[in-house]
Coordinates of C-alpha atoms and ligand atoms in Angstrom, one line a residue:
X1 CA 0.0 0.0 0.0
X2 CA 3.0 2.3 0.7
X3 CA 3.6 1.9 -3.6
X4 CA 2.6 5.2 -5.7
X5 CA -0.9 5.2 -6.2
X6 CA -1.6 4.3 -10.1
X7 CA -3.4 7.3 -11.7
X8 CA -7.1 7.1 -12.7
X9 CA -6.1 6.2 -16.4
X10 CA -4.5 3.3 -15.3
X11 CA -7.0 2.0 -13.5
X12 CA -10.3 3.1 -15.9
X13 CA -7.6 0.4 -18.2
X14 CA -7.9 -2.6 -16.2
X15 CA -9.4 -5.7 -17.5
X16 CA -12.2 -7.3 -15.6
X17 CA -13.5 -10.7 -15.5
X18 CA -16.9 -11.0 -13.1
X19 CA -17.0 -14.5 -11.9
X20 CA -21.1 -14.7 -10.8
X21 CA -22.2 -11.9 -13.5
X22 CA -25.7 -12.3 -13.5
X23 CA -25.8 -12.8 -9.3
X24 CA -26.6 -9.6 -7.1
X25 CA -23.2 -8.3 -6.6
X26 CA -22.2 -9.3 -10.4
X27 CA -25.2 -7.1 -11.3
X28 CA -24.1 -4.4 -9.5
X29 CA -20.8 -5.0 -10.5
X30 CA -21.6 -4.2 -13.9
X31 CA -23.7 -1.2 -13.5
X32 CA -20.7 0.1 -11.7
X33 CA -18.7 -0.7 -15.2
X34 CA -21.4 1.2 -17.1
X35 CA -21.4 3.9 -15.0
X36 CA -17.4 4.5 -15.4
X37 CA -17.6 4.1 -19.5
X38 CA -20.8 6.8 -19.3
X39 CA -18.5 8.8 -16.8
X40 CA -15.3 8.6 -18.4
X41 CA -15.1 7.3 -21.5
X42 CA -16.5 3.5 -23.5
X43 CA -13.3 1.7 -23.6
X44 CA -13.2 2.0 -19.6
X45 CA -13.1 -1.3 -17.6
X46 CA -12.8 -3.5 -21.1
X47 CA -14.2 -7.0 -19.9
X48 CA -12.3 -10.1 -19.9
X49 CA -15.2 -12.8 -19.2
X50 CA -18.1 -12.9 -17.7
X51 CA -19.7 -16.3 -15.8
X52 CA -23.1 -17.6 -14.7
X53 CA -23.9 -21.2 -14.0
X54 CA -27.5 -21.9 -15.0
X55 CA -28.6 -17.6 -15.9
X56 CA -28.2 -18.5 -19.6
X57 CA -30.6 -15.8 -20.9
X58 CA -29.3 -13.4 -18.3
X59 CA -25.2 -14.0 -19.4
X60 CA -26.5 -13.9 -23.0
X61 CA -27.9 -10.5 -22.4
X62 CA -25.1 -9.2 -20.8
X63 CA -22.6 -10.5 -23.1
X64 CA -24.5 -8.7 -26.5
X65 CA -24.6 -5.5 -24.0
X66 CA -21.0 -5.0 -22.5
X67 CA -19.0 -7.5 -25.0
X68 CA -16.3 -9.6 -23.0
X69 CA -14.2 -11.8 -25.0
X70 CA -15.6 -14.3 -23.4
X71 CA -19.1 -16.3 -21.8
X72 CA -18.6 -18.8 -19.5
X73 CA -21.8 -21.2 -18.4
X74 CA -20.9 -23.5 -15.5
X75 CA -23.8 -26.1 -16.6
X76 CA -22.3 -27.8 -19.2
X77 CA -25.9 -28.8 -20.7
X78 CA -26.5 -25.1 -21.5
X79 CA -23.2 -25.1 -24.0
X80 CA -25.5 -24.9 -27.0
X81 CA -27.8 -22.9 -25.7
X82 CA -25.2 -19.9 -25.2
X83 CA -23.6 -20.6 -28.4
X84 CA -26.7 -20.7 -30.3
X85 CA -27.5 -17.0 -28.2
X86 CA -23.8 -15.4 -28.7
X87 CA -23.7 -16.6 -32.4
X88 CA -22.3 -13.2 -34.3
X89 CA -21.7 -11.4 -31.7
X90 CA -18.0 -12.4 -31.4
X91 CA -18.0 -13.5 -27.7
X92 CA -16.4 -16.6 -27.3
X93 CA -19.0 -19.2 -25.4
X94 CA -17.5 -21.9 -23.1
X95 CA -19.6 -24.0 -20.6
X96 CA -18.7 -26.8 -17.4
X97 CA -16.9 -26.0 -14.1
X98 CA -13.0 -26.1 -15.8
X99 CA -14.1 -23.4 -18.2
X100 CA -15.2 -21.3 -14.8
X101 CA -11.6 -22.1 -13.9
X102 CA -10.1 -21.3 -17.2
X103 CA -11.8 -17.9 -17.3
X104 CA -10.5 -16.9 -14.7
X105 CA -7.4 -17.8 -15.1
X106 CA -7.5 -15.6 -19.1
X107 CA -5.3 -12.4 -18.6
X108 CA -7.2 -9.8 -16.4
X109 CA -5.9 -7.2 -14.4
X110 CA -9.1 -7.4 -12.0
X111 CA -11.7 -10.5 -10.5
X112 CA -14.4 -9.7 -8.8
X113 CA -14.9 -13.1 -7.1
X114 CA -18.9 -13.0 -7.2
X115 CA -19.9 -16.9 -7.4
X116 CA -21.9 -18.1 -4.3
X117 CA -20.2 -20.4 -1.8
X118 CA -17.3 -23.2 -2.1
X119 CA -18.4 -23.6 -5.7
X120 CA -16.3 -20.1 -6.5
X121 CA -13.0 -21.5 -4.7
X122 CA -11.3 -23.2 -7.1
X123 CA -11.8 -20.6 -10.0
X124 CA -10.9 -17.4 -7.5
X125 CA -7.6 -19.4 -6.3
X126 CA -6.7 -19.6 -10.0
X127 CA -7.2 -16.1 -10.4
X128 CA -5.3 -15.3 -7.4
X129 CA -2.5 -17.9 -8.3
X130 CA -1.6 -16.2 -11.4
X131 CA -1.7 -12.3 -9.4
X132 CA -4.9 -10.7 -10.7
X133 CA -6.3 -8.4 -8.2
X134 CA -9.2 -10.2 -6.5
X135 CA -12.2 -7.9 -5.4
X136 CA -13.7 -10.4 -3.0
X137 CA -17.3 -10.9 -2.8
X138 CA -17.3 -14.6 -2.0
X139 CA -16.2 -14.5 1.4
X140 CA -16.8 -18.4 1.7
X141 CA -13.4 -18.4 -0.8
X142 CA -11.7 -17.1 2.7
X143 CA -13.8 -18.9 5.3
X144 CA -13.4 -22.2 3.6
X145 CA -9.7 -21.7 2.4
X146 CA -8.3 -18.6 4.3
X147 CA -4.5 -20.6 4.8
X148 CA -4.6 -21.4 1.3
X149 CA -5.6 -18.3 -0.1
X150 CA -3.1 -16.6 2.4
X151 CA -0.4 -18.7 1.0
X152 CA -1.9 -18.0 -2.5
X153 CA -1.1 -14.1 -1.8
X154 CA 1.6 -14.0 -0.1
X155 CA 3.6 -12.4 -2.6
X156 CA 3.5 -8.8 -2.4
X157 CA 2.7 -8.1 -5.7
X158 CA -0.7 -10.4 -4.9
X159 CA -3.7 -8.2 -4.1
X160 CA -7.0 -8.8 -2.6
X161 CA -9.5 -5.8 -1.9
X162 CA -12.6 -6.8 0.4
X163 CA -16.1 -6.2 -1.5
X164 CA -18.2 -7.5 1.5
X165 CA -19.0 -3.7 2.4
X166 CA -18.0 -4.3 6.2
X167 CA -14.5 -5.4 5.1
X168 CA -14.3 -3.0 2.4
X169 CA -15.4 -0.2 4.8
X170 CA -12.3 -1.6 7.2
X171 CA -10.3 -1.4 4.6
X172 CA -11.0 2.4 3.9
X173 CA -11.0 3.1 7.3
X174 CA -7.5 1.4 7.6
X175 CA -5.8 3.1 4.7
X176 CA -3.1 5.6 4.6
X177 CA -3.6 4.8 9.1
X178 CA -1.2 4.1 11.5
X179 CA -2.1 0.7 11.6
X180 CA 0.2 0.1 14.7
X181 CA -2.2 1.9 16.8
X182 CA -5.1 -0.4 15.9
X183 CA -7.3 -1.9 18.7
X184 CA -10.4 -3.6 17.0
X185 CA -12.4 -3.7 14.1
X186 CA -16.2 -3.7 15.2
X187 CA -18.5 -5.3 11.6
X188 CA -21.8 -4.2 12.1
X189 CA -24.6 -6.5 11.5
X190 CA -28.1 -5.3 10.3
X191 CA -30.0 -8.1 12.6
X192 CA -32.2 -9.2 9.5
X193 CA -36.0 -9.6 9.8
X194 CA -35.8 -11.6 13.1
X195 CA -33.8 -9.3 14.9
X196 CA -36.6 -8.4 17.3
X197 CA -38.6 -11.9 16.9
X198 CA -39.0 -14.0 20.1
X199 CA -37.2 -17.8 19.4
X200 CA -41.2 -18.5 19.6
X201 CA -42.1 -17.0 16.7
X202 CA -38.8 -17.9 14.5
X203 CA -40.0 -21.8 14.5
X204 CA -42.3 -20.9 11.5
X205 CA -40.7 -19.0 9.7
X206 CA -40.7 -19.5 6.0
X207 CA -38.1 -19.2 3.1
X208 CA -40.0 -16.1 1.8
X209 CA -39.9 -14.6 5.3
X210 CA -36.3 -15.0 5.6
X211 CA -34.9 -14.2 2.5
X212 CA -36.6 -10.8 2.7
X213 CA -33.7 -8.4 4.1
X214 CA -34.8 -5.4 5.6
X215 CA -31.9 -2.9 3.8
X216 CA -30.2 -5.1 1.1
X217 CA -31.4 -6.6 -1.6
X218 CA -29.3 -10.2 -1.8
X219 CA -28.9 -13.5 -3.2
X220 CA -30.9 -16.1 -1.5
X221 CA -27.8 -17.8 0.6
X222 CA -26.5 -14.4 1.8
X223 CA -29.7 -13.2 3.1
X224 CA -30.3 -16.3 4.9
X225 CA -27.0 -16.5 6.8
X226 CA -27.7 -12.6 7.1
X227 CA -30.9 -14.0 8.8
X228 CA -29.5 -16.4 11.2
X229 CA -26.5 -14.0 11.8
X230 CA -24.5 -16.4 10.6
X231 CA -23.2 -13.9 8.0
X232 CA -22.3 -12.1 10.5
X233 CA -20.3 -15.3 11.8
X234 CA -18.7 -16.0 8.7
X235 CA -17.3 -12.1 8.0
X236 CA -15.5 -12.5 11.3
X237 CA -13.5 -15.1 9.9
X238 CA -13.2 -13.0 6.9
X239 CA -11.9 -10.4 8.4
X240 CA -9.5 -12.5 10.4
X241 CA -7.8 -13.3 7.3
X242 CA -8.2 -10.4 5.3
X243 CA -6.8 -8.0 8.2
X244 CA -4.6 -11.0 10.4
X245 CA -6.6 -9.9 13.7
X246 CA -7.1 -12.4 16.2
X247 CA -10.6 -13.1 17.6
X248 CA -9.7 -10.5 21.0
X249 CA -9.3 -7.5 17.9
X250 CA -12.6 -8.3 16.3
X251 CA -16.3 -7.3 17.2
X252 CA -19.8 -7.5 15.4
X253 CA -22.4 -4.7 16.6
X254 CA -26.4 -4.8 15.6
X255 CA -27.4 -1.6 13.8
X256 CA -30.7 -1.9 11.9
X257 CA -30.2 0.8 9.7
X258 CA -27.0 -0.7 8.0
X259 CA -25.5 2.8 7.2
X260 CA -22.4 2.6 9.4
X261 CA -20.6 -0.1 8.1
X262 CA -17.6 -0.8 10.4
X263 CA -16.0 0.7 13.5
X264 CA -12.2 1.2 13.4
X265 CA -10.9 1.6 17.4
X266 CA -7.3 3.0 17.9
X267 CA -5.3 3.3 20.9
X268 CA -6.0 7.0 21.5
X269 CA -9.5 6.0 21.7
X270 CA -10.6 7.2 18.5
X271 CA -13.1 5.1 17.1
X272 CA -13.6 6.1 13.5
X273 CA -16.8 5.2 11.2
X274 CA -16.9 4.5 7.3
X275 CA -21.0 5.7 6.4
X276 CA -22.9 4.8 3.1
X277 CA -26.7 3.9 1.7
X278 CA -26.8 0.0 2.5
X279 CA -26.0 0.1 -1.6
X280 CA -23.3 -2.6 -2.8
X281 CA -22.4 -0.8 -5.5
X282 CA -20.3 1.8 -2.9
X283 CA -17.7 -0.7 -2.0
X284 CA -17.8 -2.5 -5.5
X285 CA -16.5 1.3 -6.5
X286 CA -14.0 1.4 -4.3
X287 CA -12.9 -2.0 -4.7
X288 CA -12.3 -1.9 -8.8
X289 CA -11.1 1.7 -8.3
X290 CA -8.9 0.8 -5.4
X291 CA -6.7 2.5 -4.7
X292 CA -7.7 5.5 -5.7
X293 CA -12.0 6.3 -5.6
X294 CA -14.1 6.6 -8.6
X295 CA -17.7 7.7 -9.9
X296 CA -20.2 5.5 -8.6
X297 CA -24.2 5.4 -9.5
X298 CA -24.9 4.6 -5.9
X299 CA -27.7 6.2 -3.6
X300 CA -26.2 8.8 -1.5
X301 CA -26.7 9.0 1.9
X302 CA -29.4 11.5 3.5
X303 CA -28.5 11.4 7.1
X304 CA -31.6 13.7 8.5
X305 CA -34.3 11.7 6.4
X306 CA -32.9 8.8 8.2
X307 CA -33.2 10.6 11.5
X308 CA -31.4 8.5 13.9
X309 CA -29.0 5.5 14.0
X310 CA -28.9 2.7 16.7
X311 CA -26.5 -0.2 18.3
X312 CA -27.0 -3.4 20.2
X313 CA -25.1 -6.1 21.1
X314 CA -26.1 -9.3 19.0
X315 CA -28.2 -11.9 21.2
X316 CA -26.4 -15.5 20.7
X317 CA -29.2 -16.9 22.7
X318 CA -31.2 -16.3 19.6
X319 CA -29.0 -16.3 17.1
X320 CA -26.5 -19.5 17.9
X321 CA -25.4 -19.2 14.3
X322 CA -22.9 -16.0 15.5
X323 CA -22.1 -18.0 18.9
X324 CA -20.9 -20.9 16.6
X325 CA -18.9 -19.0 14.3
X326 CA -16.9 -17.2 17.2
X327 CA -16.0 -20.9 18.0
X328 CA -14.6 -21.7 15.0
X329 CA -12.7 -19.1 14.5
X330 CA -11.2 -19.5 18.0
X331 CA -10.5 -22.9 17.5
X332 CA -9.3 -22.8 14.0
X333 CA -7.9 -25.7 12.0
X334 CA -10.8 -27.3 9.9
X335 CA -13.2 -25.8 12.3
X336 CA -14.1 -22.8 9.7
X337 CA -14.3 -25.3 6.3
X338 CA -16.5 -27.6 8.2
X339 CA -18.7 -24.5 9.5
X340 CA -19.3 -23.4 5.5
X341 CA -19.8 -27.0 4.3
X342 CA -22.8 -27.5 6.6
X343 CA -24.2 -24.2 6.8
X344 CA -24.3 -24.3 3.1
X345 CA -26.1 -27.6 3.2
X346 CA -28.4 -26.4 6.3
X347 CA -29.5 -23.3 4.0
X348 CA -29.7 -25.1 1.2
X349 CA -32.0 -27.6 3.0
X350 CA -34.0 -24.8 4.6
X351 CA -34.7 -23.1 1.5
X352 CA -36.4 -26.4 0.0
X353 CA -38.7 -26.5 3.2
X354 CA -37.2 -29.7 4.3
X355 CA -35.7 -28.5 7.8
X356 CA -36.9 -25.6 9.7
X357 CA -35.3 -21.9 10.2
X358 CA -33.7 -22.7 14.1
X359 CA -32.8 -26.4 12.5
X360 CA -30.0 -24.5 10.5
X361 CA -28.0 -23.8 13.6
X362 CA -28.8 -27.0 15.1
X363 CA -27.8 -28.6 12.2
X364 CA -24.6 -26.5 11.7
X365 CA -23.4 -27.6 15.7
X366 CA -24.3 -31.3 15.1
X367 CA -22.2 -31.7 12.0
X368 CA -19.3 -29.8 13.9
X369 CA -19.6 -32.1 16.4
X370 CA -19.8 -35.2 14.3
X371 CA -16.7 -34.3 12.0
X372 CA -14.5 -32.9 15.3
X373 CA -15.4 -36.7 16.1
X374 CA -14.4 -38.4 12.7
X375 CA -11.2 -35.9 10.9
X376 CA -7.8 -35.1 13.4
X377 CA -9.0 -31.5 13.1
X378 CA -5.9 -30.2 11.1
X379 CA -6.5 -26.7 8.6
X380 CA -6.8 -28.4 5.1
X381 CA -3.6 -26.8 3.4
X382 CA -4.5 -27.0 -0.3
X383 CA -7.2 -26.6 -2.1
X384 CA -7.7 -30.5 -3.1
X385 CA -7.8 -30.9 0.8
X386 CA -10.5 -28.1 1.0
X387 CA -12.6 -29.7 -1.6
X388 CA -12.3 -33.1 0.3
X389 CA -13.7 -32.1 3.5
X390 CA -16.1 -29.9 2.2
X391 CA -17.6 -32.6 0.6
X392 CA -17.2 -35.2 3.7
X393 CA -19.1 -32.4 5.9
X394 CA -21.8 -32.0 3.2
X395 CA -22.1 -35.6 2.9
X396 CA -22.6 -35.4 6.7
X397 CA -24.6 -32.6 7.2
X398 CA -27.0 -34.1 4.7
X399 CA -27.1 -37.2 6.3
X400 CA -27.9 -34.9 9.7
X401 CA -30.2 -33.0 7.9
X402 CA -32.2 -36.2 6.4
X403 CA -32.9 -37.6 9.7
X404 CA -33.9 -34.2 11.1
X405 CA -36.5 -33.6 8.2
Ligands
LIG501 P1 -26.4 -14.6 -6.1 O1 -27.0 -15.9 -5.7 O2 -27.3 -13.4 -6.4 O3 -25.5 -14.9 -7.3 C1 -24.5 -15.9 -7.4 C2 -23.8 -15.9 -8.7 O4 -23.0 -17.1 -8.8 C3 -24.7 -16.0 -9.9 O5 -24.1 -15.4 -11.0 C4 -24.8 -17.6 -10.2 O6 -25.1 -17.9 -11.5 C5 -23.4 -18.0 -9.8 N1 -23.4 -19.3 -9.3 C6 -24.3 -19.9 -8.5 N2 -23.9 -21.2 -8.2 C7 -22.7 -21.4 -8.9 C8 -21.9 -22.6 -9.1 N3 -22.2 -23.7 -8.5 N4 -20.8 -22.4 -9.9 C9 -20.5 -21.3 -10.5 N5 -21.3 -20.2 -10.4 C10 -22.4 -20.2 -9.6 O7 -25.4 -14.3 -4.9 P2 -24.9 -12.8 -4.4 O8 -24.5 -12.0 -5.6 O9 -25.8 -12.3 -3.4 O10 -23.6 -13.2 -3.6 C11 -22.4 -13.6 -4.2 C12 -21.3 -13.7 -3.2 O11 -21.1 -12.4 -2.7 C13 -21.7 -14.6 -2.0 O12 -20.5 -15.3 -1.5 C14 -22.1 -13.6 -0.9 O13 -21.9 -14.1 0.4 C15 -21.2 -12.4 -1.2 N6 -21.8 -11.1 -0.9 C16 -22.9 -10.7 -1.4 C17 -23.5 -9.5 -1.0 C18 -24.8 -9.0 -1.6 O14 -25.2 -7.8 -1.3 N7 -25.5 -9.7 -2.4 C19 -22.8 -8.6 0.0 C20 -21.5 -9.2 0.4 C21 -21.1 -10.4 0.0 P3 -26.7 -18.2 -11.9 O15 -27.3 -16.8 -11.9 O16 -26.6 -18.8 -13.2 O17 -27.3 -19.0 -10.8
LIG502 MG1 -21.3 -8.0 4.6

């Protein structure tokens, strides 16, 4: 960070691939991109490729509009599909899960790692093996894999800038600061639609009730997880790796109006605040313009309308998810991988009405308990070792989940 700041011209000249282009923060990845060619000129942000895995009328659409090289389709069965869509309009089409890898790995300068869950690991460590700057969205890429992505970027010349807008808010906080001096980093946590709901009244709640955020519009997984406040969970170990705190130097803080975004605490007692509309296409700016800022089309922030702003500590009683999380991170080792495996089965379960809202935590803790039981515990310390407990825990946690339903 100490390096001269690139000027604006070399950055509006970066080439992007969006891993997860048609997803909510892909989206608003890309309205951000049109928004810098309407601001400073077409040719800014050229795009490399852009990925989906099932949204093929969705990635054809965007392709014809914004013209990447190249269109990737995870589900292989779609290949003809997107070809037959993209015909004459010169973007290459390419479908299955090594075609997400070898996007990702074609010469950009930028990746915005937007893919949902484990599934993006493999293709955002191949972006981040061959030094592209990652813009992280997929925060399960660090919660799943944070050794291996650390050793991934340990070269200096390897970037990754936090999109998850609490980490990317850190991270503004943080720069140019004496970061010697730092105490804590506090993540605040909107509290979702249950934040005020007794335990009584969460035992029926429904998909549709749950993946109904109060300030952010999200894909289905996040808003769940920022329902259970295991999102919350999960950004603690984000922020463990992306900022090397320990759990003592980390905090979460309910504030239902998700306009202050993270608390940085120094040692002269300074606490300093990084404030925007709940909009994701504020850190998304400052992530592909990092590090210098640029135009964004976001909503701007109108303090008085929103009249007054409130904190509370998070309940773990109600919300075990957070409790759980805390664990893991204090206990490292395969403790976080196992943690996503299962929470990503327990949501995925939840969402086809086959286990019930408080069944995701309960789920969660049972399939920690039953793989601290059955693996020596040790972090997995490549990626093929990620990929093979992930899929022992979902194997587990579906077997949990099966016999809960
Ligand atoms: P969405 O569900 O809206 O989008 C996910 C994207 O990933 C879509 O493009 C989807 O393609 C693609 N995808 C889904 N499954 C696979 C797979 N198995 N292989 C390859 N690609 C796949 O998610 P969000 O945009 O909400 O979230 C993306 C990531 O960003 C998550 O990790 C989330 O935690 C994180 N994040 C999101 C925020 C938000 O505001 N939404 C805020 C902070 C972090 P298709 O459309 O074809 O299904
Ligand atoms: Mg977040």
């Amino acid at each position: 960070m100490s390096e001269a700041r690139p000027d604006l011209s070399q950055i509006l000249s970066r080439k992007v691939t969006v891993l997860g282009a048609t997803g909510t923060v892909g989206v608003a990845t890309l309205d951000v991109i049109r928004h810098a060619r309407k601001t400073y000129g077409a040719d800014a942000f050229p795009l490399q490729a852009l990925t989906a895995q099932k949204s093929v009328d969705a990635l054809a659409l965007l392709a014809h509009e914004l013209k990447p090289e190249l269109a990737v389709i995870g589900d292989a069965s779609l290949l003809s599909e997107l070809r037959e869509k993209l015909s004459g309009s010169g973007v290459r089409a390419e479908a299955g899960q090594e075609a997400l890898i070898d996007a990702a790995k074609e010469p950009s300068d930028v990746v915005m790692a937007a893919i949902v869950g484990a599934a993006g690991l493999a293709p955002t460590l191949a972006a981040a093996e061959r030094g592209a700057i990652i813009t992280l969205a997929n925060k399960e890429c660090l919660v799943a894999a944070g050794p291996v992505f650390r050793k991934a970027m340990a070269n200096a010349r390897h970037k990754m800038v936090p999109v998850d807008s609490e980490h990317n808010a850190a991270l503004q906080l943080l720069d140019g600061s004496d970061t010697a001096a730092l105490e804590k980093i506090t993540l605040t946590a909107s509290g979702g639609p249950f934040r005020t709901w007794t335990m009584e009244r969460m035992r029926s709640v429904t998909p549709e009730q749950a993946v109904a955020h109060p300030n952010w519009s999200m894909g289905a997984k996040i808003s769940v997880d920022s329902a259970t406040l295991m999102n919350k969970g999960l950004e603690l170990i984000e922020a463990h790796y992306l900022f090397d705190l320990p759990l003592e130097q980390l905090d979460a803080v309910v504030h239902a109006q998700s306009v202050v975004h993270c608390l940085v605490s120094y040692t002269d007692g300074s606490q300093l605040a990084h404030l925007s509309a709940p909009d994701m296409r504020v850190p998304i700016s400052y992530a592909l313009g990092w590090p210098r800022r640029i135009s964004s089309p976001a909503r701007r922030l109108d303090l008085a309308q929103i009249g007054q702003l409130t904190f509370e500590a998070p309940d773990m009683e109600r919300f075990p998810c957070l409790r759980l999380a805390r664990d893991c991170l204090q206990s490292g080792g395969a403790a976080p991988t196992i943690l996503n495996a299962a929470n990503e089965v327990a949501v995925e379960y939840f969402l086809g009405r086959r286990i019930a809202f408080l069944g995701i935590a309960e789920i969660v803790e049972s399939t920690l308990s039953a793989m601290s039981r059955e693996t020596n515990g040790a972090a997995p310390a490549s990626l093929a070792e990620v990929l093979a407990l992930d899929a022992e825990t979902r194997a587990r946690a579906r077997e949990i989940c099966r016999a809960a339903a």
